[in-house]
Short mmCIF file of C-alpha atoms in Angstrom, two decimals:
data_model
loop_
_atom_site.label_atom_id
_atom_site.label_comp_id
_atom_site.label_asym_id
_atom_site.label_seq_id
_atom_site.Cartn_x
_atom_site.Cartn_y
_atom_site.Cartn_z
CA UNK U 29 -151.05 142.61 129.76
CA UNK U 30 -148.66 140.56 127.87
CA UNK U 31 -150.06 138.46 124.65
CA UNK U 32 -149.41 135.10 125.45
CA UNK U 33 -149.20 134.26 121.81
CA UNK U 34 -145.98 136.78 120.76
CA UNK U 35 -142.59 134.82 120.93
CA UNK U 36 -140.50 135.43 123.83
CA UNK U 37 -138.08 139.00 123.31
CA UNK U 38 -134.34 138.79 123.83
CA UNK U 39 -132.34 141.28 123.42
CA UNK U 40 -130.00 142.12 120.30
CA UNK U 41 -126.31 141.55 121.64
CA UNK U 42 -123.90 144.63 120.98
CA UNK U 43 -121.76 144.34 118.06
CA UNK U 44 -118.36 144.53 119.43
CA UNK U 45 -116.24 147.35 120.18
CA UNK U 46 -113.43 147.48 117.58
CA UNK U 47 -110.55 148.72 119.36
CA UNK U 48 -109.17 151.97 119.40
CA UNK U 49 -106.44 153.85 117.19
CA UNK U 50 -104.31 154.06 120.51
CA UNK U 51 -104.56 150.26 121.57
CA UNK U 52 -104.04 148.51 117.55
CA UNK U 53 -100.67 151.13 117.95
CA UNK U 54 -100.05 149.12 120.44
CA UNK U 55 -101.10 145.88 119.57
CA UNK U 56 -98.46 143.30 120.12
CA UNK U 57 -97.31 140.06 118.39
CA UNK U 58 -97.25 136.89 120.79
CA UNK U 59 -93.64 135.79 121.15
CA UNK U 60 -94.83 132.19 120.26
CA UNK U 61 -96.84 133.03 116.94
CA UNK U 62 -93.28 134.82 115.49
CA UNK U 63 -91.58 131.40 116.30
CA UNK U 64 -93.94 129.44 115.09
CA UNK U 65 -93.80 131.47 111.81
CA UNK U 66 -90.32 131.34 111.87
CA UNK U 67 -89.23 130.21 108.02
CA UNK U 68 -92.29 130.93 106.43
CA UNK U 69 -92.92 133.05 103.18
CA UNK U 70 -94.78 133.43 100.20
CA UNK U 71 -94.83 130.30 98.22
CA UNK U 72 -91.75 128.46 99.71
CA UNK U 73 -89.64 128.72 102.54
CA UNK U 74 -86.45 129.66 103.83
CA UNK U 75 -83.78 126.95 104.76
CA UNK U 76 -82.29 126.06 107.67
CA UNK U 77 -78.67 125.50 106.90
CA UNK U 78 -76.43 127.51 109.21
CA UNK U 79 -74.10 126.79 112.30
CA UNK U 80 -72.36 128.60 114.91
CA UNK U 81 -69.36 129.11 112.39
CA UNK U 82 -71.52 130.29 109.35
CA UNK U 83 -73.41 132.64 111.54
CA UNK U 84 -70.20 133.87 113.71
CA UNK U 85 -69.19 134.51 109.98
CA UNK U 86 -71.68 136.49 109.04
CA UNK U 87 -71.27 139.08 111.98
CA UNK U 88 -67.68 139.92 111.56
CA UNK U 89 -68.24 140.15 107.66
CA UNK U 90 -70.83 142.76 108.46
CA UNK U 91 -68.63 144.24 111.08
CA UNK U 92 -65.34 144.31 109.97
CA UNK U 93 -64.84 146.73 106.78
CA UNK U 94 -64.93 149.57 106.10
CA UNK U 95 -65.25 151.16 110.10
CA UNK U 96 -61.31 150.25 109.99
CA UNK U 97 -60.50 150.86 106.40
CA UNK U 98 -62.36 153.57 105.42
CA UNK U 99 -64.34 155.67 108.35
CA UNK U 100 -60.85 155.85 110.50
CA UNK U 101 -59.80 158.34 108.09
CA UNK U 102 -62.75 160.83 109.13
CA UNK U 103 -62.76 159.67 112.31
CA UNK U 104 -58.94 160.72 113.80
CA UNK U 105 -59.22 164.11 112.48
CA UNK U 106 -62.31 164.28 114.70
CA UNK U 107 -60.28 162.62 118.25
CA UNK U 108 -56.79 163.20 117.25
CA UNK U 109 -54.48 160.10 118.46
CA UNK U 110 -57.67 159.65 121.30
CA UNK U 111 -59.28 157.69 118.30
CA UNK U 112 -58.32 154.63 120.15
CA UNK U 113 -60.75 156.18 122.82
CA UNK U 114 -62.90 156.61 120.84
CA UNK U 115 -63.23 152.93 119.45
CA UNK U 116 -63.48 151.87 122.88
CA UNK U 117 -66.50 154.17 123.64
CA UNK U 118 -68.64 152.79 120.82
CA UNK U 119 -67.14 149.68 121.81
CA UNK U 120 -68.78 149.96 124.85
CA UNK U 121 -72.33 151.19 123.35
CA UNK U 122 -72.22 147.81 120.76
CA UNK U 123 -71.44 145.72 123.73
CA UNK U 124 -74.05 146.82 126.07
CA UNK U 125 -76.53 146.50 123.16
CA UNK U 126 -74.27 142.86 121.84
CA UNK U 127 -75.87 141.98 125.45
CA UNK U 128 -79.33 142.82 124.89
CA UNK U 129 -79.69 141.12 121.19
CA UNK U 130 -77.66 137.75 122.58
CA UNK U 131 -80.69 137.26 125.36
CA UNK U 132 -83.11 138.40 122.45
CA UNK U 133 -81.81 136.50 119.57
CA UNK U 134 -81.89 133.16 122.07
CA UNK U 135 -85.50 133.95 123.30
CA UNK U 136 -87.04 134.87 119.71
CA UNK U 137 -85.05 133.50 117.20
CA UNK U 138 -86.67 135.12 113.76
CA UNK U 139 -85.44 136.89 111.18
CA UNK U 140 -86.70 140.41 111.51
CA UNK U 141 -83.59 141.00 114.58
CA UNK U 142 -84.22 144.33 116.77
CA UNK U 143 -87.94 144.66 114.77
CA UNK U 144 -89.32 141.55 115.76
CA UNK U 145 -88.19 141.60 119.08
CA UNK U 146 -90.12 145.29 119.15
CA UNK U 147 -92.83 143.93 117.77
CA UNK U 148 -93.11 141.33 120.67
CA UNK U 149 -92.81 143.86 123.19
CA UNK U 150 -93.23 147.18 122.46
CA UNK U 151 -96.20 147.03 119.93
CA UNK U 152 -96.41 147.40 116.03
CA UNK U 153 -95.89 151.69 115.89
CA UNK U 154 -92.80 150.99 118.13
CA UNK U 155 -91.82 147.87 115.98
CA UNK U 156 -92.54 149.89 112.09
CA UNK U 157 -90.21 152.75 113.63
CA UNK U 158 -87.76 150.14 114.18
CA UNK U 159 -87.93 148.26 110.51
CA UNK U 160 -87.64 151.61 109.04
CA UNK U 161 -84.82 152.18 111.04
CA UNK U 162 -83.29 149.23 110.08
CA UNK U 163 -83.78 149.98 106.32
CA UNK U 164 -81.79 153.25 106.97
CA UNK U 165 -79.30 151.44 108.98
CA UNK U 166 -78.72 148.98 106.65
CA UNK U 167 -80.02 149.99 103.17
CA UNK U 168 -78.01 153.18 103.75
CA UNK U 169 -74.39 151.27 105.29
CA UNK U 170 -74.18 149.08 102.22
CA UNK U 171 -74.08 152.41 100.32
CA UNK U 172 -71.51 153.67 102.35
CA UNK U 173 -68.98 150.28 102.60
CA UNK U 174 -69.94 150.31 98.49
CA UNK U 175 -68.00 153.36 98.44
CA UNK U 176 -65.39 152.54 100.45
CA UNK U 177 -64.82 149.51 98.81
CA UNK U 178 -64.53 152.07 95.18
CA UNK U 179 -61.55 154.01 96.74
CA UNK U 180 -59.38 150.40 97.85
CA UNK U 181 -60.49 149.27 94.27
CA UNK U 182 -58.29 152.08 92.68
CA UNK U 183 -55.70 151.70 94.83
CA UNK U 184 -55.07 148.66 93.85
CA UNK U 185 -55.30 149.67 90.35
CA UNK U 186 -52.94 152.36 90.42
CA UNK U 187 -50.23 149.79 92.65
CA UNK U 188 -50.71 147.03 89.99
CA UNK U 189 -51.39 148.16 86.56
CA UNK U 190 -50.94 152.29 87.11
CA UNK U 191 -54.04 153.12 86.54
CA UNK U 192 -57.16 154.50 87.97
CA UNK U 193 -61.04 155.01 87.21
CA UNK U 194 -61.18 158.61 86.91
CA UNK U 195 -63.42 160.40 89.35
CA UNK U 196 -65.94 161.11 86.74
CA UNK U 197 -67.01 157.47 86.60
CA UNK U 198 -65.82 156.93 90.72
CA UNK U 199 -67.16 159.80 92.57
CA UNK U 200 -70.55 161.38 93.77
CA UNK U 201 -72.28 163.91 92.31
CA UNK U 202 -70.75 167.38 94.37
CA UNK U 203 -67.61 165.37 95.00
CA UNK U 204 -66.25 165.84 91.27
CA UNK U 205 -68.32 163.02 89.56
CA UNK U 206 -71.34 162.06 87.68
CA UNK U 207 -71.59 158.26 88.88
CA UNK U 208 -69.54 156.13 91.62
CA UNK U 209 -69.68 153.27 88.71
CA UNK U 210 -66.89 150.92 91.43
CA UNK U 211 -69.70 151.25 94.36
CA UNK U 212 -72.28 150.37 92.05
CA UNK U 213 -70.58 147.42 90.69
CA UNK U 214 -70.50 145.79 93.98
CA UNK U 215 -73.56 145.94 95.53
CA UNK U 216 -74.70 144.33 92.15
CA UNK U 217 -71.72 141.50 92.44
CA UNK U 218 -73.21 140.67 96.18
CA UNK U 219 -76.84 140.86 94.89
CA UNK U 220 -75.86 137.59 92.53
CA UNK U 221 -74.17 135.61 95.36
CA UNK U 222 -77.36 136.28 97.59
CA UNK U 223 -79.66 135.09 94.76
CA UNK U 224 -77.79 131.96 95.05
CA UNK U 225 -78.89 130.98 98.72
CA UNK U 226 -78.30 132.28 102.76
CA UNK U 227 -75.83 128.68 102.61
CA UNK U 228 -73.66 129.65 98.57
CA UNK U 229 -73.74 133.04 100.20
CA UNK U 230 -71.99 132.21 103.66
CA UNK U 231 -69.50 129.94 102.04
CA UNK U 232 -68.44 133.05 99.80
CA UNK U 233 -68.52 135.52 103.56
CA UNK U 234 -66.17 133.13 105.41
CA UNK U 235 -63.42 133.12 102.45
CA UNK U 236 -63.23 136.74 102.51
CA UNK U 237 -63.97 137.22 106.39
CA UNK U 238 -60.58 134.86 106.64
CA UNK U 239 -58.94 137.37 104.12
CA UNK U 240 -59.79 140.46 105.73
CA UNK U 241 -57.85 139.17 109.09
CA UNK U 242 -55.19 138.44 106.93
CA UNK U 243 -54.94 141.46 106.08
CA UNK U 244 -55.44 143.60 109.20
CA UNK U 245 -52.64 141.23 110.69
CA UNK U 246 -50.91 142.15 107.87
CA UNK U 247 -50.95 145.57 108.92
CA UNK U 248 -50.49 145.69 112.35
CA UNK U 249 -46.70 143.92 111.17
CA UNK U 250 -45.55 146.34 108.75
CA UNK U 251 -47.34 149.28 110.10
CA UNK U 252 -45.65 148.53 114.11
CA UNK U 253 -42.06 148.97 112.13
CA UNK U 254 -43.00 152.70 112.04
CA UNK U 255 -44.52 153.24 115.31
CA UNK U 256 -43.37 156.65 116.94
CA UNK U 257 -44.32 157.34 120.45
CA UNK U 258 -43.87 161.47 119.29
CA UNK U 259 -46.79 160.72 117.90
CA UNK U 260 -49.00 160.06 120.94
CA UNK U 261 -48.05 163.07 122.63
CA UNK U 262 -50.62 165.16 122.21
CA UNK U 263 -53.14 163.03 123.22
CA UNK U 264 -56.51 164.36 123.17
CA UNK U 265 -56.32 167.65 120.99
CA UNK U 266 -59.75 168.69 120.17
CA UNK U 267 -61.19 167.33 124.33
CA UNK U 268 -64.11 165.20 124.82
CA UNK U 269 -66.27 166.82 123.02
CA UNK U 270 -63.79 165.17 119.52
CA UNK U 271 -63.49 162.05 121.25
CA UNK U 272 -67.38 161.63 121.14
CA UNK U 273 -67.87 162.67 118.10
CA UNK U 274 -65.37 160.34 116.65
CA UNK U 275 -67.13 157.72 118.85
CA UNK U 276 -70.81 158.46 117.54
CA UNK U 277 -69.00 158.12 113.92
CA UNK U 278 -67.05 155.23 114.46
CA UNK U 279 -70.24 153.38 115.96
CA UNK U 280 -70.33 152.65 112.04
CA UNK U 281 -67.64 150.37 112.56
CA UNK U 282 -69.52 148.29 115.18
CA UNK U 283 -73.37 147.81 113.30
CA UNK U 284 -73.09 144.78 111.74
CA UNK U 285 -73.09 142.49 115.04
CA UNK U 286 -76.60 142.15 114.47
CA UNK U 287 -76.54 140.93 111.51
CA UNK U 288 -76.17 137.19 113.22
CA UNK U 289 -80.28 137.89 114.53
CA UNK U 290 -81.07 138.53 110.77
CA UNK U 291 -79.92 134.89 109.85
CA UNK U 292 -82.37 133.35 112.88
CA UNK U 293 -84.57 131.51 110.39
CA UNK U 294 -82.27 129.76 108.75
CA UNK U 295 -79.78 129.00 111.23
CA UNK U 296 -79.95 125.03 112.25
CA UNK U 297 -79.94 126.11 116.43
CA UNK U 298 -80.29 129.42 116.57
CA UNK U 299 -81.46 129.20 120.53
CA UNK U 300 -77.63 128.07 121.02
CA UNK U 301 -75.53 129.55 118.65
CA UNK U 302 -76.83 133.44 117.60
CA UNK U 303 -76.00 134.20 121.08
CA UNK U 304 -72.72 132.64 121.05
CA UNK U 305 -72.10 134.12 116.91
CA UNK U 306 -73.45 137.69 118.43
CA UNK U 307 -70.64 137.97 121.29
CA UNK U 308 -68.03 135.73 119.98
CA UNK U 309 -68.21 138.06 116.73
CA UNK U 310 -68.01 141.58 118.61
CA UNK U 311 -64.91 140.20 120.56
CA UNK U 312 -62.78 139.93 117.69
CA UNK U 313 -63.81 142.46 115.54
CA UNK U 314 -63.11 144.68 118.90
CA UNK U 315 -59.54 143.90 119.73
CA UNK U 316 -58.86 143.66 115.91
CA UNK U 317 -60.53 148.03 115.35
CA UNK U 318 -58.28 149.11 119.12
CA UNK U 319 -54.97 147.16 117.27
CA UNK U 320 -55.38 148.44 114.09
CA UNK U 321 -56.02 152.32 114.77
CA UNK U 322 -53.56 152.20 117.81
CA UNK U 323 -50.69 151.20 115.25
CA UNK U 324 -52.05 153.30 112.59
CA UNK U 325 -52.28 156.41 114.86
CA UNK U 326 -48.56 155.44 115.89
CA UNK U 327 -47.46 155.43 112.07
CA UNK U 328 -48.51 158.66 111.21
CA UNK U 329 -49.55 161.68 112.77
CA UNK U 330 -53.11 162.28 113.31
CA UNK U 331 -53.21 165.48 111.16
CA UNK U 332 -52.27 163.42 108.12
CA UNK U 333 -55.56 161.46 107.79
CA UNK U 334 -57.35 164.80 107.03
CA UNK U 335 -58.79 163.95 103.60
CA UNK U 336 -57.10 160.56 103.22
CA UNK U 337 -58.31 157.98 101.22
CA UNK U 338 -57.42 154.04 101.76
CA UNK U 339 -55.99 155.34 104.57
CA UNK U 340 -54.48 151.56 105.77
CA UNK U 341 -52.74 151.13 102.32
CA UNK U 342 -51.14 154.62 102.40
CA UNK U 343 -49.47 154.40 105.91
CA UNK U 344 -48.30 151.03 104.62
CA UNK U 345 -46.48 152.75 101.90
CA UNK U 346 -45.41 155.87 104.02
CA UNK U 347 -43.70 153.06 106.26
CA UNK U 348 -42.09 150.83 104.08
CA UNK U 349 -41.12 153.05 100.90
CA UNK U 350 -42.53 150.99 97.87
CA UNK U 351 -46.31 151.02 97.01
CA UNK U 352 -45.98 146.53 97.11
CA UNK U 353 -47.28 146.32 100.68
CA UNK U 354 -49.88 148.87 100.03
CA UNK U 355 -51.32 147.44 97.21
CA UNK U 356 -51.19 143.93 98.79
CA UNK U 357 -53.29 145.67 101.59
CA UNK U 358 -55.73 147.48 99.07
CA UNK U 359 -56.25 144.04 97.34
CA UNK U 360 -57.05 142.42 100.73
CA UNK U 361 -59.40 145.48 101.42
CA UNK U 362 -61.23 145.04 97.85
CA UNK U 363 -62.11 141.30 99.00
CA UNK U 364 -63.07 142.13 102.47
CA UNK U 365 -65.36 145.27 102.35
CA UNK U 366 -66.82 143.54 99.60
CA UNK U 367 -67.86 140.84 102.28
CA UNK U 368 -69.50 143.73 104.45
CA UNK U 369 -71.38 144.77 101.16
CA UNK U 370 -73.19 140.69 101.09
CA UNK U 371 -73.42 140.67 104.31
CA UNK U 372 -75.64 143.81 105.37
CA UNK U 373 -77.54 143.13 101.99
CA UNK U 374 -78.10 139.64 103.09
CA UNK U 375 -79.41 141.07 106.29
CA UNK U 376 -81.92 144.31 104.98
CA UNK U 377 -83.30 141.24 102.97
CA UNK U 378 -84.40 139.17 106.09
CA UNK U 379 -85.95 142.14 107.75
CA UNK U 380 -88.29 143.25 104.67
CA UNK U 381 -89.15 139.71 104.68
CA UNK U 382 -90.19 139.79 108.63
CA UNK U 383 -91.77 142.85 107.99
CA UNK U 384 -93.73 141.58 105.04
CA UNK U 385 -95.09 138.22 106.22
CA UNK U 386 -96.65 140.47 109.02
CA UNK U 387 -98.26 142.65 106.24
CA UNK U 388 -96.74 146.05 107.28
CA UNK U 389 -95.21 145.88 103.86
CA UNK U 390 -95.98 144.21 100.47
CA UNK U 391 -96.36 140.73 100.21
CA UNK U 392 -94.15 140.50 97.06
CA UNK U 393 -91.39 141.48 99.43
CA UNK U 394 -91.40 138.09 100.97
CA UNK U 395 -91.97 135.86 97.63
CA UNK U 396 -89.65 132.76 98.44
CA UNK U 397 -87.69 131.17 95.25
CA UNK U 398 -88.61 127.31 95.35
CA UNK U 399 -85.42 126.36 94.54
CA UNK U 400 -82.91 128.56 96.32
CA UNK U 401 -85.06 129.30 99.36
CA UNK U 402 -83.94 133.22 98.82
CA UNK U 403 -86.58 136.07 98.60
CA UNK U 404 -85.85 136.53 94.90
CA UNK U 405 -88.03 139.60 93.88
CA UNK U 406 -86.79 141.38 97.42
CA UNK U 407 -82.91 140.84 96.88
CA UNK U 408 -83.13 142.43 93.40
CA UNK U 409 -85.09 145.60 94.32
CA UNK U 410 -83.68 146.14 98.09
CA UNK U 411 -80.17 145.68 95.91
CA UNK U 412 -80.59 147.58 93.10
CA UNK U 413 -82.29 150.76 95.98
CA UNK U 414 -78.59 150.46 97.72
CA UNK U 415 -76.93 150.56 94.40
CA UNK U 416 -78.48 153.91 93.53
CA UNK U 417 -77.27 155.12 97.22
CA UNK U 418 -74.05 153.92 96.48
CA UNK U 419 -73.63 155.71 92.93
CA UNK U 420 -74.61 159.36 93.77
CA UNK U 421 -74.25 160.24 97.28
CA UNK U 422 -70.91 160.90 99.32
CA UNK U 423 -69.87 158.56 102.12
CA UNK U 424 -69.61 161.07 105.01
CA UNK U 425 -73.74 161.72 104.51
CA UNK U 426 -73.81 157.71 104.27
CA UNK U 427 -71.71 156.97 107.47
CA UNK U 428 -74.00 159.69 109.75
CA UNK U 429 -77.03 158.46 108.45
CA UNK U 430 -76.47 155.24 109.12
CA UNK U 431 -75.12 155.42 112.40
CA UNK U 432 -78.40 157.24 113.72
CA UNK U 433 -80.64 154.85 112.85
CA UNK U 434 -78.67 152.29 113.76
CA UNK U 435 -78.48 153.54 117.64
CA UNK U 436 -82.14 154.48 117.07
CA UNK U 437 -82.49 150.88 117.07
CA UNK U 438 -80.00 149.42 119.43
CA UNK U 439 -82.20 151.51 121.95
CA UNK U 440 -85.18 149.63 121.22
CA UNK U 441 -83.68 146.72 121.66
CA UNK U 442 -82.14 147.59 125.34
CA UNK U 443 -85.73 148.35 126.24
CA UNK U 444 -87.19 145.43 124.98
CA UNK U 445 -85.13 143.15 127.03
CA UNK U 446 -86.37 144.68 129.98
CA UNK U 447 -89.79 144.95 129.26
CA UNK U 448 -89.94 141.36 127.91
CA UNK U 449 -88.29 140.12 131.43
CA UNK U 450 -91.71 142.26 133.41
CA UNK U 451 -94.30 140.43 130.89
CA UNK U 452 -92.98 137.08 129.98
CA UNK U 453 -90.40 136.01 133.03
CA UNK U 454 -91.54 132.08 132.28
CA UNK U 455 -90.09 132.50 128.44
CA UNK U 456 -87.05 130.25 128.41
CA UNK U 457 -83.58 132.16 127.64
CA UNK U 458 -80.37 130.71 126.55
CA UNK U 459 -78.60 133.60 127.33
CA UNK U 460 -79.32 136.06 130.00
CA UNK U 461 -77.78 139.68 130.62
CA UNK U 462 -76.01 139.52 133.76
CA UNK U 463 -77.24 142.84 137.09
CA UNK U 464 -81.40 142.57 136.05
CA UNK U 465 -82.42 145.79 134.14
CA UNK U 466 -78.50 147.86 134.81
CA UNK U 467 -76.51 146.46 131.43
CA UNK U 468 -79.26 146.96 129.36
CA UNK U 469 -80.61 150.59 130.53
CA UNK U 470 -76.66 151.40 130.19
CA UNK U 471 -77.15 150.50 126.71
CA UNK U 472 -80.20 152.77 126.01
CA UNK U 473 -78.46 155.79 127.70
CA UNK U 474 -74.89 155.35 125.63
CA UNK U 475 -77.26 154.97 122.17
CA UNK U 476 -78.92 158.36 123.86
CA UNK U 477 -75.67 159.69 124.16
CA UNK U 478 -74.23 158.77 121.14
CA UNK U 479 -77.26 159.92 119.02
CA UNK U 480 -76.77 163.41 120.42
CA UNK U 481 -73.25 163.84 119.54
CA UNK U 482 -74.84 163.52 115.91
CA UNK U 483 -75.03 166.93 114.45
CA UNK U 484 -78.06 169.03 113.55
CA UNK U 485 -78.08 167.99 109.77
CA UNK U 486 -78.22 164.13 110.47
CA UNK U 487 -80.63 164.54 112.66
CA UNK U 488 -82.70 166.70 109.95
CA UNK U 489 -82.47 163.72 107.37
CA UNK U 490 -83.61 161.24 110.61
CA UNK U 491 -86.33 163.37 111.48
CA UNK U 492 -87.35 163.30 107.26
CA UNK U 493 -86.86 159.96 107.26
CA UNK U 494 -88.88 158.65 109.90
CA UNK U 495 -91.52 161.41 108.78
CA UNK U 496 -91.86 159.47 105.28
CA UNK U 497 -92.07 156.38 107.11
CA UNK U 498 -95.16 156.80 109.18
CA UNK U 499 -96.73 157.95 106.52
CA UNK U 500 -96.28 154.94 104.44
CA UNK U 501 -97.10 152.75 107.82
CA UNK U 502 -100.65 154.85 108.17
CA UNK U 503 -101.41 154.97 104.73
CA UNK U 504 -100.75 151.14 104.15
CA UNK U 505 -99.39 149.10 107.54
CA UNK U 506 -101.89 150.49 109.66
CA UNK U 507 -105.04 148.80 107.77
CA UNK U 508 -102.95 145.70 106.04
CA UNK U 509 -101.36 144.37 109.42
CA UNK U 510 -102.08 140.50 109.62
CA UNK U 511 -102.94 141.44 113.53
CA UNK U 512 -105.37 143.87 112.05
CA UNK U 513 -106.74 141.79 109.86
CA UNK U 514 -107.24 138.57 112.16
CA UNK U 515 -105.15 136.99 109.97
CA UNK U 516 -103.47 134.31 112.15
CA UNK U 517 -103.61 133.60 116.41
CA UNK U 518 -104.93 135.88 118.83
CA UNK U 519 -102.72 138.76 120.29
CA UNK U 520 -101.92 138.99 123.75
CA UNK U 521 -103.48 142.27 125.44
CA UNK U 522 -101.63 144.83 125.84
CA UNK U 523 -100.62 145.63 129.37
#
C-alpha cells in the first residue's frame, strides 16, 4: 500500500556522459567560430590593413629567396642539368597544394593557415600535429634562410671592402665555426620590423621583393652571355632518382606561398584577395625559378656546383671575368633574402597566435600590443628560437627538416579540401579547385612521393619532433583546449 503523504518520487537524471578520448581528439572547431574569432587576441586585436598587392608581396617575399640563391647549389649535384625538371616537379607539388590553399583561404580566412583548416575538418589532434609541423616548417626555414643570407653577406663584403667575416663567427659548429653570427643578426633585424606591426613590415617587404626580382633578372641577362649548350649534353646523369631527390630538396624553395594565408586576419578583403595572392605569387615564383636554374646550369658545368657558396654570384663573376656584377648580385641577395626571413617569421608568429587563441599553447603567445597591433611576446620568443637555430645548425640539415614538415602540412590541406566539401557543401567558396577531388588527391600523392624521397636521417628527426609534439599536446593542450573547457560556442558533432 502506497504512503499517500510521501512526496512523489522522481528519478534522478543521469549525468551526461563525458566524451571519450577518441571523441575529444576528433572534436572540430566550426568554420563560423573560426571566422568570428578572427583577429581577436589577448588584450587586443590584429588590424586589417593588407590588400591584394601586400598579400602577394608577402607570399613572394616568403617564397622567392634562399631556394634559388643558395639551395640551388645543393640541388644541382643531386640531379645534374635535370635540376630544371626537379624545379618543375617541386612546382607541380606546390601548385596542387596551392589550389587547395586558395580554396580554403577563401572559405576560412584566418591566421592559422593549414592548422586552422585541419581544425575545421580533421579534428583537434590532427590540427595540433599540423600546427606542430608548421612550427617546424616556419621556424626551421627562417633559420635556414638566415644561414644563406650570411653566405651572400660574406660575398658582398669580399667584393666591396675585401674582407670577410671569419669562419669562427660565420659558420655553425661542425662546419669550422663556433657561431653563425650573421644568421643570428638578420633574424633579430626581422624581429625589430615585425614588432612595429603588419603594415610597416609589409612596406619593407615590398621594397625588398622588388630588389630581389631585379637581382634575378640581372643574373639571367648576364648569365645567358656565358650559356654553353654542351652543359646540357648529359641531361640526367644521376637518373630519375637524383631528379626526385633534388625535387624534394627544392620543395623548400616553394614553401612560402602559404605565408599569405597566415595573414587572413589582417587582410582587408581576405575572401577575395587571399586566393588571388596565393596563385599569382606561385606563378611568378615558378617562372623565375625555372628561368634562373636553366641559365645557371647553361653557364656552369653541373659538377662545379658541388660545395659552392653564393652560387649565382660566383657564376656572374666567371661569366664576366670581374667581381663587380657578382658583388651587385650579392647586394641584391642580401636585401632579398632578408625579406624571406621577415615574411616567414611573420607567418610563424601568426600560426602560434591562432594556436594560443585555441588554448593549445600558452595564452601569452596570443597577447596583442595595443599600439602596434602585433603579438609582441610571441614575436620575440619565436625570433630568439629561430635565431639560435640559425646560429648553431648547418644549412643542409635545416633544409631537409623544413621540407618534410611542409610536405606533411600540405598533404593535410589537400585532404581538408575534400572533407570540407563533403561536410559543408553550402559554405561560400570564393575560389574552387576544378575537377572535384581529383586535383587535391593528386596534391596529396605528390606530397607523399616527395616525403619518401627524403633520407632516413630526416625521417628520424621528423619522428622525434612529432613525438615531442604529442607529449606536449597530451600534457598541455588536450585539457586546456577551449573546445575541451567549453569556452565558446558548442562544436559540431563528429561525423
